[in-house]
Coordinates of C-alpha atoms and ligand atoms in Angstrom, one line a residue:
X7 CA 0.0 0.0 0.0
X8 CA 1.6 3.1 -1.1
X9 CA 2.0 5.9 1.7
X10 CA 0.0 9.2 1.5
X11 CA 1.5 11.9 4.2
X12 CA 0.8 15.6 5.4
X13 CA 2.5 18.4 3.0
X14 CA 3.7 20.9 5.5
X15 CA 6.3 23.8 4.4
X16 CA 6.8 22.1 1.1
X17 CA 7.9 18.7 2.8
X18 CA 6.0 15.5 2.7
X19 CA 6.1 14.5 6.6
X20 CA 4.5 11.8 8.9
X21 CA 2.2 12.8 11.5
X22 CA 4.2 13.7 15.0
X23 CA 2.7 10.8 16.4
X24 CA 3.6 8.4 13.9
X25 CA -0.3 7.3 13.8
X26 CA -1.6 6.1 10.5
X27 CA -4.9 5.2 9.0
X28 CA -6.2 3.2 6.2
X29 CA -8.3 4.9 3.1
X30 CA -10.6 1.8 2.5
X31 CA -12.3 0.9 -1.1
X32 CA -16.0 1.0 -0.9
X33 CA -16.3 -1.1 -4.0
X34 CA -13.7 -4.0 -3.1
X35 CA -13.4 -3.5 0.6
X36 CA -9.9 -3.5 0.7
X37 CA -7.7 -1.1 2.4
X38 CA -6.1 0.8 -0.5
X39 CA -4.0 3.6 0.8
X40 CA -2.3 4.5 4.3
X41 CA -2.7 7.7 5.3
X42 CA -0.7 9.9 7.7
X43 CA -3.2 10.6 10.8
X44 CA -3.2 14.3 11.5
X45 CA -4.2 15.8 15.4
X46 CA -3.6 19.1 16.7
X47 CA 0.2 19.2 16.6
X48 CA 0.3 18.6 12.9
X49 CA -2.1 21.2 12.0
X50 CA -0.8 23.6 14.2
X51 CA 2.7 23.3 12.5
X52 CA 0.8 23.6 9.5
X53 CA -0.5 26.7 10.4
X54 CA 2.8 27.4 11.5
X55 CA 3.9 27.1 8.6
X56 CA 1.7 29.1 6.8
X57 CA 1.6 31.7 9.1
X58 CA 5.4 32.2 7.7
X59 CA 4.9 31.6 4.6
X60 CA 2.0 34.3 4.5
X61 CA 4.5 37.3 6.7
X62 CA 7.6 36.6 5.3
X63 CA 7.4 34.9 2.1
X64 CA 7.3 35.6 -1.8
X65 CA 3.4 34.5 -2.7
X66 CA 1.2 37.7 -1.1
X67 CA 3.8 39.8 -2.1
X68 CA 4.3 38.7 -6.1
X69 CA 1.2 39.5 -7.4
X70 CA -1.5 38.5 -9.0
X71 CA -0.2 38.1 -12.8
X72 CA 2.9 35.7 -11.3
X73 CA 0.5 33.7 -8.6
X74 CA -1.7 33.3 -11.7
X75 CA 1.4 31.8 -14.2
X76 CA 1.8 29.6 -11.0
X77 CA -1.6 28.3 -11.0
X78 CA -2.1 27.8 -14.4
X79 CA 0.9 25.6 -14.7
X80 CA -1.1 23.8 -11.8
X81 CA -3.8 23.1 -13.4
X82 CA -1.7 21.7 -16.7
X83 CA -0.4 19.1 -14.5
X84 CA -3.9 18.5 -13.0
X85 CA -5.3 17.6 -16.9
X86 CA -1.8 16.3 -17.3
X87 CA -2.1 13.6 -14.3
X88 CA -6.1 13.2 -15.1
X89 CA -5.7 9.4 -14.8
X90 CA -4.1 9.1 -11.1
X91 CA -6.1 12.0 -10.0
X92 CA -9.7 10.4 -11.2
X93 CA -8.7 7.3 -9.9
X94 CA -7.9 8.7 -6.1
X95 CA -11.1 10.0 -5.9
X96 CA -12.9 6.7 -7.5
X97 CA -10.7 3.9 -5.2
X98 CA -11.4 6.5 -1.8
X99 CA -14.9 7.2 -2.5
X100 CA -16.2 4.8 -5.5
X101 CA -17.4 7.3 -7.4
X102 CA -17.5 6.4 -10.9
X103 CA -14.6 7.0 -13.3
X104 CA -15.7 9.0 -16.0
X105 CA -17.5 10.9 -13.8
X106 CA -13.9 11.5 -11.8
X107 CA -11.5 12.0 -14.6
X108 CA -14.1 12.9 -16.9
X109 CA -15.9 15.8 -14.7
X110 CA -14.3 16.8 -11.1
X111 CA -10.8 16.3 -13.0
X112 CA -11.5 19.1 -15.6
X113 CA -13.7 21.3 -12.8
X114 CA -11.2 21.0 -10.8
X115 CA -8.1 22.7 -12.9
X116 CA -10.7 25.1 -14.4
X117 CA -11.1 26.7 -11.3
X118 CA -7.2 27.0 -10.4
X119 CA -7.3 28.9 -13.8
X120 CA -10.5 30.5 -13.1
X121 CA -9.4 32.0 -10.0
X122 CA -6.0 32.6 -11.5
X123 CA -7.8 34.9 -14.4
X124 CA -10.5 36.4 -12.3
X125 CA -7.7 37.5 -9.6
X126 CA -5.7 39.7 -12.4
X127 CA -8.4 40.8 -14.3
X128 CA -10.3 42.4 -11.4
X129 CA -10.9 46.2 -10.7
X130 CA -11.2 47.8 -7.6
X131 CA -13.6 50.7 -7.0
X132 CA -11.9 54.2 -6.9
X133 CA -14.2 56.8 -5.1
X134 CA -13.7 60.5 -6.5
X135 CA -14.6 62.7 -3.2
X136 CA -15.6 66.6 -3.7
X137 CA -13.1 67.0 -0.8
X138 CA -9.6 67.4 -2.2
X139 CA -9.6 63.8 -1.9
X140 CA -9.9 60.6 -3.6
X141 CA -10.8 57.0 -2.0
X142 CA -10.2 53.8 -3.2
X143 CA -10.6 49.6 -2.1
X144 CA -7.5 47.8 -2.3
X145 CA -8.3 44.3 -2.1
X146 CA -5.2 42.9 -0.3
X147 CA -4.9 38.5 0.9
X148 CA -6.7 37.7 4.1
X149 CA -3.6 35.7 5.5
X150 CA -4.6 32.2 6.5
X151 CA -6.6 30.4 5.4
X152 CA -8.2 26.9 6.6
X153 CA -9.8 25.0 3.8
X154 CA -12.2 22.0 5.6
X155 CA -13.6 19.4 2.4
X156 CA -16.6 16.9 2.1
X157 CA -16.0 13.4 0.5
X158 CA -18.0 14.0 -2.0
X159 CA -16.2 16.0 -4.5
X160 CA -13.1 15.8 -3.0
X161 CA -10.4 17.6 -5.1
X162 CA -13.1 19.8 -7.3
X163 CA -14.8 21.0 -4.1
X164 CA -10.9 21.4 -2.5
X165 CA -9.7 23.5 -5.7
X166 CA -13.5 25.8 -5.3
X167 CA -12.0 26.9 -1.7
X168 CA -8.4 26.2 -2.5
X169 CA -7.7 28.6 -5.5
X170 CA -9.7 31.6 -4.8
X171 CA -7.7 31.9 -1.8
X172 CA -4.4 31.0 -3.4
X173 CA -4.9 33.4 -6.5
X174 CA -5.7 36.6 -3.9
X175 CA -2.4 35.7 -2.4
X176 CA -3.2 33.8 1.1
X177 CA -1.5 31.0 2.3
X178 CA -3.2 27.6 3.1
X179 CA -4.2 24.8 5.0
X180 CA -6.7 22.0 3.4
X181 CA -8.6 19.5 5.7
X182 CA -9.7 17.0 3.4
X183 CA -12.1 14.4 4.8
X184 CA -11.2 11.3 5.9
X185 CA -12.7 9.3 3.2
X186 CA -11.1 10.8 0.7
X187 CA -7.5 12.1 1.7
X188 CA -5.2 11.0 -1.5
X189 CA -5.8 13.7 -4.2
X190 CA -5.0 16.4 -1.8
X191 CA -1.7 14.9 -1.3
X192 CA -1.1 14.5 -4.9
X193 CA -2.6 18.1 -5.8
X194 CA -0.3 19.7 -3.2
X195 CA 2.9 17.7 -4.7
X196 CA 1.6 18.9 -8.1
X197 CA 1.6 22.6 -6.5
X198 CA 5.0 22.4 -5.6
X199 CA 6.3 20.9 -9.5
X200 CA 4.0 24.0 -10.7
X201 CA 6.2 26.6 -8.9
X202 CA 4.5 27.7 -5.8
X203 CA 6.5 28.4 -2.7
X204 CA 6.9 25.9 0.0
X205 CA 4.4 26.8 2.9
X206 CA 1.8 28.4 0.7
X207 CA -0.3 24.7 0.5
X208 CA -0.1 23.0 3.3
X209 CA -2.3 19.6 3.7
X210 CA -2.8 18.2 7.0
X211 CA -4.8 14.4 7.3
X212 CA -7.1 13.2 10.2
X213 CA -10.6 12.9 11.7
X214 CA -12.7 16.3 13.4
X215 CA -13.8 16.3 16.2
X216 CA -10.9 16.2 18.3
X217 CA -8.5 16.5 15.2
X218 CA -6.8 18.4 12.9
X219 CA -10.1 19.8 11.4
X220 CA -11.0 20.8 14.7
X221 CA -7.6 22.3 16.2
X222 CA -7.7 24.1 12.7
X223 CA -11.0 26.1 13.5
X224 CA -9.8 26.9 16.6
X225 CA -6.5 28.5 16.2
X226 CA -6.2 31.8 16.4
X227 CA -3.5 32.2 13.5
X228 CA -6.0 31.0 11.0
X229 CA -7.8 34.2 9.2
X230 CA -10.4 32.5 7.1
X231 CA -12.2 29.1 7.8
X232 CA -14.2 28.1 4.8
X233 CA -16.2 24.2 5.2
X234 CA -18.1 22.5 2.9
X235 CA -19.9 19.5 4.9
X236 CA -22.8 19.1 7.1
X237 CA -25.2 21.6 9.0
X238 CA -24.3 20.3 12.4
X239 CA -20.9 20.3 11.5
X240 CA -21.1 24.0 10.2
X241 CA -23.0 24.6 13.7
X242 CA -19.5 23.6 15.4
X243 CA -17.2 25.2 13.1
X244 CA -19.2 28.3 13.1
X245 CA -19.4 28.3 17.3
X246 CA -15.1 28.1 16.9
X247 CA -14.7 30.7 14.5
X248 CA -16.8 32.8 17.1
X249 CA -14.3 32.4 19.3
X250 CA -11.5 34.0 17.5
X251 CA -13.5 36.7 15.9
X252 CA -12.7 34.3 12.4
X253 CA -14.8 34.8 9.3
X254 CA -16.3 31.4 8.7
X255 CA -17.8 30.5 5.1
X256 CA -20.1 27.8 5.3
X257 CA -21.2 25.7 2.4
X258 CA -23.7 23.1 3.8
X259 CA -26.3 20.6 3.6
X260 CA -29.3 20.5 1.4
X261 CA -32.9 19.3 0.4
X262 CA -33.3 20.5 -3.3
X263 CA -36.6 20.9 -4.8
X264 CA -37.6 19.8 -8.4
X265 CA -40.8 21.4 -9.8
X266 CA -41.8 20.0 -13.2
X267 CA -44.8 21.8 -14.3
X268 CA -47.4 20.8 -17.0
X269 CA -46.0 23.0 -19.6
X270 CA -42.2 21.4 -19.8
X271 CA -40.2 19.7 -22.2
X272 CA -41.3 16.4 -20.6
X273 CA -37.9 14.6 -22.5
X274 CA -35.5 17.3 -20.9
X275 CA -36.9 17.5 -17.6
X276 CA -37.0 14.1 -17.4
X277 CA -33.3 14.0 -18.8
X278 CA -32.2 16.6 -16.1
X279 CA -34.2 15.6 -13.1
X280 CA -32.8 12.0 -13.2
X281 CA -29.3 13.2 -13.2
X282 CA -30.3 16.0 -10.5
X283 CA -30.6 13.3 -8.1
X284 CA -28.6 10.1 -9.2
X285 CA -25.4 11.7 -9.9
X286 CA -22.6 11.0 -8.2
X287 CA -24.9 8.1 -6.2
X288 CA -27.0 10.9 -5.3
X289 CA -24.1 11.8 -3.0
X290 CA -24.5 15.6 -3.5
X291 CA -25.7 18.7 -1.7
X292 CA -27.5 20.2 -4.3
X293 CA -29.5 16.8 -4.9
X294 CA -32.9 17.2 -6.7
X295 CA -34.4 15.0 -4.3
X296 CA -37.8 15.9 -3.8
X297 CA -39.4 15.7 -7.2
X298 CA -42.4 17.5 -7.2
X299 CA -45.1 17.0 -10.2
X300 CA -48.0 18.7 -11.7
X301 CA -51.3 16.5 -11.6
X302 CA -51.7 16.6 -15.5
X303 CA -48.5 15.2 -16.6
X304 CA -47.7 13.1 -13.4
X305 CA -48.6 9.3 -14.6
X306 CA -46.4 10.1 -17.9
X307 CA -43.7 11.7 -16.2
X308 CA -43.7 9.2 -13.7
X309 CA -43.5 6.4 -16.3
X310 CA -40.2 8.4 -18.2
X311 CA -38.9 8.5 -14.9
X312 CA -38.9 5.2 -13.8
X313 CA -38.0 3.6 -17.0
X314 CA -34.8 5.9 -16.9
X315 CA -34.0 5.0 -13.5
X316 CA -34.1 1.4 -14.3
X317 CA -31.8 2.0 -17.1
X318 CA -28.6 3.3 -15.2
X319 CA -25.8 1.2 -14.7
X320 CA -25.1 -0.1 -10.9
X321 CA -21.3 -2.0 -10.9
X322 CA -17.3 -1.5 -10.4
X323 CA -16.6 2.3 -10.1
X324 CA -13.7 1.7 -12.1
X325 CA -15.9 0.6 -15.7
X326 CA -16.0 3.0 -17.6
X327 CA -20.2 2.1 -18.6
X328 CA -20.5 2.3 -14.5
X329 CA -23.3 5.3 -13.4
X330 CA -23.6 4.6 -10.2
X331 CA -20.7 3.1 -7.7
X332 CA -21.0 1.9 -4.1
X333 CA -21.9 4.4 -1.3
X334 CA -18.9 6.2 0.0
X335 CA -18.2 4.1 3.1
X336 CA -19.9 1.3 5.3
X337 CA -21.1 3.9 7.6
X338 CA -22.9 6.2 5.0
X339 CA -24.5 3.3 3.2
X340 CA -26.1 1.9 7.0
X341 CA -27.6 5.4 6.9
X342 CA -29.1 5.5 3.2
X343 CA -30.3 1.6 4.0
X344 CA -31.8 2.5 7.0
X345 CA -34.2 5.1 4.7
X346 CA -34.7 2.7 2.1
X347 CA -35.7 0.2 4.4
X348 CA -38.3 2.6 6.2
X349 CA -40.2 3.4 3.4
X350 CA -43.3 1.7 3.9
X351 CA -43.2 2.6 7.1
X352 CA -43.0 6.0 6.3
X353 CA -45.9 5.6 3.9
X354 CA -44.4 5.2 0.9
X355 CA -44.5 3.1 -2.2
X356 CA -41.4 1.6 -3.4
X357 CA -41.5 2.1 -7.5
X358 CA -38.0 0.8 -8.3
X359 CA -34.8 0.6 -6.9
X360 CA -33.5 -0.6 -3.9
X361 CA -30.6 -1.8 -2.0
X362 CA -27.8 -3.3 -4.4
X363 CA -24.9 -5.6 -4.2
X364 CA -22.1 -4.6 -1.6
X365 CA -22.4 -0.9 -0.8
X366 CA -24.9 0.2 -3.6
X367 CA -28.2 1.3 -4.0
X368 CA -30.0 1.6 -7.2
X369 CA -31.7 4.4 -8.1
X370 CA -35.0 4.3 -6.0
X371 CA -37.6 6.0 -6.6
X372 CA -40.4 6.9 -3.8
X373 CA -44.2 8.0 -4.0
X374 CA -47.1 8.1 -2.5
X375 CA -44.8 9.6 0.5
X376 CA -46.7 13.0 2.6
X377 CA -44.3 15.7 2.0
X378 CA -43.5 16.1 5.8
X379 CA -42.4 12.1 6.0
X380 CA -39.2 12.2 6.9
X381 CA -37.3 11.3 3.5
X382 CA -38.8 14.0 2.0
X383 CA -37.3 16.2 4.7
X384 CA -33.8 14.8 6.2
X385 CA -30.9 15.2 3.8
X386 CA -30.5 11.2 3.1
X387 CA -27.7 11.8 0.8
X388 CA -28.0 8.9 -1.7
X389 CA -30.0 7.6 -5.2
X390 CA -33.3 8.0 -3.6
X391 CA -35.9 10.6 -4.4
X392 CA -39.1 11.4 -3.8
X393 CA -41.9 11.8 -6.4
X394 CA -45.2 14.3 -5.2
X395 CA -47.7 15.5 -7.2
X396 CA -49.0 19.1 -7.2
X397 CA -51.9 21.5 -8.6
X398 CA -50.9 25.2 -8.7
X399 CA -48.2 27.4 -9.0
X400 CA -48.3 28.8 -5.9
X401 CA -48.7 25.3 -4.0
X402 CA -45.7 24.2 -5.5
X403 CA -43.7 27.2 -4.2
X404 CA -45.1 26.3 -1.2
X405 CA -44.0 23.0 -0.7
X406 CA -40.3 24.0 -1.9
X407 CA -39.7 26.7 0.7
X408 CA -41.5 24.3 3.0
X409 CA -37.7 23.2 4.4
X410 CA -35.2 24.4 6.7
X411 CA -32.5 24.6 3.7
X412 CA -32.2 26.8 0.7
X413 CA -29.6 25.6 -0.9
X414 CA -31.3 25.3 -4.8
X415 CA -33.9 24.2 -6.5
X416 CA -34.6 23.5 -10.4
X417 CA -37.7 23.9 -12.4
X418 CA -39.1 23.1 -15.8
X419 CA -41.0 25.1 -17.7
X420 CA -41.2 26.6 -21.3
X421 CA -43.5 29.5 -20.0
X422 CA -41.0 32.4 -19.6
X423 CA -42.8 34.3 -17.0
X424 CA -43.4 31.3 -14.9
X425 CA -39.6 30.9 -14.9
X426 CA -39.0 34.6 -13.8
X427 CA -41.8 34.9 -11.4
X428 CA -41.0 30.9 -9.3
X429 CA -37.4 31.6 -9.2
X430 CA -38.1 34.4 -7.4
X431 CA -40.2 33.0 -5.2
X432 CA -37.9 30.3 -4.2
X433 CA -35.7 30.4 -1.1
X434 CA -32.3 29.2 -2.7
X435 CA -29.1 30.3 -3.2
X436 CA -29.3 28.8 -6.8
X437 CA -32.0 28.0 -9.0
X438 CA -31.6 26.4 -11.9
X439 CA -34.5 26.7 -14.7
X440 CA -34.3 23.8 -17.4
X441 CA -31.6 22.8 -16.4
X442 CA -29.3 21.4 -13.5
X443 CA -25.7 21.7 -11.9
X444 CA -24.4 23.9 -14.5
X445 CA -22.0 26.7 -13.2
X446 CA -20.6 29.9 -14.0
X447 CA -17.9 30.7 -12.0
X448 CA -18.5 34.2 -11.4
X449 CA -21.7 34.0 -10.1
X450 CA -22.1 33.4 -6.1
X451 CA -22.6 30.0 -4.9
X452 CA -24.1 29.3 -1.2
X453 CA -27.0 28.6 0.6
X454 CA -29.6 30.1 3.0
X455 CA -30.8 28.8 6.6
X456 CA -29.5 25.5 6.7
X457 CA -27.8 25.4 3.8
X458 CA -24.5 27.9 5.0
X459 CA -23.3 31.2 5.5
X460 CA -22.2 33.6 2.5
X461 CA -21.2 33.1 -0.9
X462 CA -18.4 32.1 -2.9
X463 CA -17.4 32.7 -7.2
X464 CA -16.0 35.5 -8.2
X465 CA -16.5 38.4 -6.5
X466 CA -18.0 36.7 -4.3
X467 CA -14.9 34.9 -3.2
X468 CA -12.8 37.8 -3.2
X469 CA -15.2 39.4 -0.4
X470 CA -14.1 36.2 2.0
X471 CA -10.9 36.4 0.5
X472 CA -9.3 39.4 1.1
X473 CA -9.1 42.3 3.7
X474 CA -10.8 45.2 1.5
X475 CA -9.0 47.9 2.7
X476 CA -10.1 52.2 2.2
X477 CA -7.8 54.6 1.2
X478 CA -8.3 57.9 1.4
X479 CA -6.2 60.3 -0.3
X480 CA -5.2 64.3 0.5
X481 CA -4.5 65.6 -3.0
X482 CA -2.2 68.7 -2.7
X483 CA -3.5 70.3 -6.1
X484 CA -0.5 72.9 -5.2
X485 CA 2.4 70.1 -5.0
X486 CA 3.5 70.2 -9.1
X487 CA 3.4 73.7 -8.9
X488 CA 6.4 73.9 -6.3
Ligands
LIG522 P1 -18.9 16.4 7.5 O1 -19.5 17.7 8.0 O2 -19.1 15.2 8.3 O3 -17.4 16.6 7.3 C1 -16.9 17.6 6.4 C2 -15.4 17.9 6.8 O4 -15.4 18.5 8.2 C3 -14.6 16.7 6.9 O5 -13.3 17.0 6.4 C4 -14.5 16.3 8.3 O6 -13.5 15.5 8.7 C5 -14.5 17.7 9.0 N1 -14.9 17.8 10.3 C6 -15.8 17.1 11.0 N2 -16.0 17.6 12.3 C7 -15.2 18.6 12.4 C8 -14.9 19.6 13.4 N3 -15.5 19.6 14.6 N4 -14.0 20.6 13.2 C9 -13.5 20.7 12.0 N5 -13.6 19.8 11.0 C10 -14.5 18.8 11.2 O7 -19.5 16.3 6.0 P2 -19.3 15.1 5.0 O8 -17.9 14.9 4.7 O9 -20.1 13.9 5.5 O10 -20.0 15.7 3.7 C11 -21.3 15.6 3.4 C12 -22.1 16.9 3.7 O11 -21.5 18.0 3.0 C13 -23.5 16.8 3.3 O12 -24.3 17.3 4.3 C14 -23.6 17.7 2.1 O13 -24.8 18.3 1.8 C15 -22.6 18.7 2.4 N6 -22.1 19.4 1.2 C16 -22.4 20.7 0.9 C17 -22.0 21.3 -0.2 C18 -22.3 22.7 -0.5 O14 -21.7 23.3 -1.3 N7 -23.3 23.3 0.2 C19 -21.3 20.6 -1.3 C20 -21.0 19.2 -0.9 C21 -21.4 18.6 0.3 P3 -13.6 13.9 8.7 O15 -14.3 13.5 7.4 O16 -12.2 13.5 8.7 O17 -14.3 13.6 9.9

C-alpha cells in the first residue's frame, strides 16, 4: 500500500505521532491507501507554517499576474495527471470514473485557472470625493486560510476553496475528509512541480472532532475558515470561528426541490431531473431529491422517470459504462439503507430501486410519501428521491420553501414568466431553470438557513478572501506647482 503523508512547508512529513490510517475501497473493501493521521500538533505546524509563509514569504507579495502563471501551470499538470487524480477520488470514495476523470478532474483545474484569471483581471472601486480627496478599495490576501472538504467532491470542491484563496495571495491549510485524503496529497505535490513556494499549501490528514479539522477552526492564526460538509458540522465550526472573531464561510447541507410543471419539455426534464438526483450516487448537496409533479402530466412523467431509472448502470466504479458506484463508506451506506428500508413505514410506495450488491443502491424512486415524511425532509444523501404531485403554481412554491435549507432548486418550464416569477419566489441560493448543476464561476454559490453562510465565485470569493482595505487620499493640487 503506497503511503500518503501531510504536506507541510513544502515537505512530505509523517504525523508527530507516527499514527496512520487506512483509506478503504468502498467497492472492493480492501484497504487501499495509508494515510498519515493528522491531530492538533500537525495542524498547528501547519499553520505554523503558513503563518510564515503568509508574513515573510514571496506569494502575497508577487502579485497577482505571477501567482496566476503559477496556477495555471497547476492546473496543466492536474489535466496532465487526469488518470491518477480520477482514480484517487474513484478507489477513496467509488465514485465512478468517467465521472472523476471525466468531470471533477477538468472542474477542478478550471477553477485553479478561473481563480487565476478572475484575480488579475479584477478592478477595484476608486471613489472621487468633492473634498480634495480621492478614496479607493485595495483588495489585499486575508492571510490564512483553513480550507475543511466533504467526500464528496473531493479535489473539485478542494480546488472551489483552495484557488480563490491562493490566486488573492493567502496562504493555506486543506482538511480534506477522511474518506477521501489521497488527491489532496497529490494536488499539493503537483503545486510544488508548478512553482509555488513551499508553505503556501499546506495539507494536514485526520478525523474532526478532536482533530486536525477541529484544532484548525480553533486557532487563532488561522484568518479565514471556509467548510463544505454538514449543517451540524457547520454549527461547530461556526461556534469556533466565534471564538476568535474568524470569518467562517459555510457551504452546507441540502434538500433541493424539483418542480416539473405541465408546460415542460417532458424529454429534458426528465433528462435533467434524473441526473439532478442520481449523480454521483446521489451523494450531492444540491440533490434534486424531492421531485415535485404537476397533476396533468404526473402518470407520464412518472412512467419516463422510472424507465430511466431502471436503465442506469449499478457496478465496479472503475468501468468506464458504471453510473452509479457503491456508497462512499460502510457507515454512509447503513444510513441511506436505513431510509430505504423505512419506506413503507413511512408511507411510501417503493416504485423501483432498492438496496444493491455490496455498498450500492440503485436508483430508487419513492411515491405516494406526505411531503412532511421524513425522506422528504432529512438530507439522506444517496440515489433515492421522492416523487409528489401538485396543482398550482403557488402550491408548488409552497412545498419548496416548505424546508429548513435553501440551498437550490430547479424547475421546468417553457412558460418564460413562470420561470421569472418561481425563481423568485424560491428560497435558494441557486436556481436552476431547465436545467441542472451547470455553473458559471462568477456567479455566487451558497445557501440560505440551513444550507451555509455567504457566498463564494468571483466576487463573491474575493469578499471572504481578502481584507478590503479604504484609502483615502489628500491631494495637494498645489504640490507640481512647487
Ligand atoms: P462532514 O460535516 O461530516 O465533514 C466535512 C469535513 O469536516 C470533513 O473533512 C470532516 O473531517 C471535517 N470535520 C468534522 N468535524 C469537524 C470539526 N468539529 N471541526 C473541523 N472539521 C471537522 O460532512 P461530509 O464529509 O459527510 O460531507 C457531506 C455533507 O456535505 C452533506 O451534508 C452535504 O450536503 C454537504 N455538502 C455541501 C455542499 C455545499 O456546497 N453546500 C457541497 C458538498 C457537500 P472527517 O471527514 O475527517 O471527519
Amino acid at each position: 500500500m503506497e503511503f500518503y503523508s501531510h504536506m507541510i512547508d513544502g515537505e512530505e512529513v509523517a504525523s508527530l505521532s507516527g499514527a496512520t490510517f487506512s483509506s478503504f475501497d468502498p467497492h472492493t473493501h480492501q484497504d487501499w491507501a495509508e494515510i498519515a493521521l493528522g491531530d492538533g500538533s500537525d495542524a498547528d505546524r501547519a499553520v505554523t507554517a503558513a503563518r510564515r509563509a503568509f508574513d515573510t514569504g514571496p506569494w502575497p507579495r508577487m502579485g497577482a499576474a505571477e501567482r496566476g502563471r503559477i496556477l495555471h501551470r497547476l492546473a496543466d499538470l492536474i489535466e496532465a495527471h487526469a488518470d491518477d487524480l480520477g482514480m484517487a477520488d474513484t478507489r477513496d470514495m467509488g465514485k465512478p470514473i468517467t465521472q472523476s476523470r471525466g468531470n471533477d478532474v477538468p472542474r477542478t483545474a478550471a477553477n485553479f485557472r478561473f481563480f487565476a484569471d478572475h484575480a488579475r483581471l479584477s478592478t477595484s472601486e476608486a471613489y472621487p470625493m468633492d473634498t480634495g480627496h480621492h478614496a479607493y478599495t485595495r483588495y489585499g490576501p486575508a492571510g490564512v486560510v483553513a480550507a475543511i472538504a466533504p467526500w464528496n467532491f473531493p479535489m473539485m470542491l478542494e480546488s472551489w476553496k483552495v484557488a480563490p484563496a491562493l490566486a488573492w495571495g493567502n496562504t493555506v491549510v486543506l482538511k480534506p475528509a477522511e474518506d477521501t485524503p489521497v488527491s489532496a496529497t497529490l494536488i499539493a505535490r503537483l503545486a510544488l512541480e508548478a512553482g509555488m513556494p513551499p508553505g503556501v499549501f499546506n495539507v494536514v490528514h485526520g478525523y474532526g472532532p478532536d482533530s486536525a479539522g477541529q484544532a484548525l477552526t480553533e486557532n487563532p492564526a488561522v484568518d479565514r475558515i471556509t467548510f463544505t460538509g454538514e449543517s451540524g458540522t457547520g454549527r461547530v465550526i461556526a461556534a469556533a470561528g466565534a471564538r476568535n472573531l474568524t470569518p467562517v464561510s459555510l457551504e452546507l447541507g441540502g434538500k433541493g426541490a424539483n418542480l416539473v410543471f405541465a408546460d415542460a419539455d417532458l424529454d429534458n426534464a426528465v433528462e435533467w431531473s434524473i441526473r439532478a438526483v442520481f449523480t454521483n450516487s446521489g451523494q450531492v448537496c444540491l440533490a434534486g431529491s424531492r421531485l415535485y409533479v404537476q397533476r396533468e402530466i404526473y402518470d407520464e412523467f412518472l412512467a419516463r422517470f422510472v424507465a430511466a431509472a431502471d436503465a442506469m448502470v449499478v457496478g465496479d466504479p472503475k468501468d468506464e459504462a458504471t453510473q452509479i458506484g457503491p456508497l462512499a463508506s460502510a457507515e454512509h451506506h447503513a444510513k441511506v439503507a436505513g431510509y430505504v428500508d423505512t419506506i413503507t413505514e413511512q408511507g411510501g410506495t417503493l416504485r423501483t430501486g432498492g438496496l444493491g450488491e455490496g455498498w450500492t443502491v440503485r436508483p430508487t424512486v419513492i411515491t405516494g410519501m406526505d411531503h412532511k415524511a421524513r425522506h422528504a425532509r432529512e438530507e439522506i444523501f444517496g440515489p433515492v428521491v421522492v416523487v409528489i404531485p401538485f396543482s398550482t403554481e403557488a402550491e408548488a412554491v409552497e412545498l419548496a420553501n416548505d424546508t429548513t435549507y435553501g440551498l437550490n432548486a430547479m424547475l421546468f418550464t417553457e412558460n418564460l414568466h413562470r420561470a421569472h416569477r418561481v425563481s423568485a419566489a424560491l428560497r435558494a441560493g441557486t436556481v436552476w431553470v431547465n436545467c441542472f448543476f451547470v455553473r458559471d464561476l462568477r456567479a455566487p454559490f451558497g445557501g440560505a438557513g440551513d444550507s451555509g453562510i455567504g457566498r463564494e465565485g468571483g466576487t463573491f470569493s474575493r469578499e471572504f478572501f481578502t481584507e478590503p482595505k479604504a484609502v483615502v487620499m489628500q491631494i495637494d493640487e498645489a504640490a507640481d506647482s512647487r
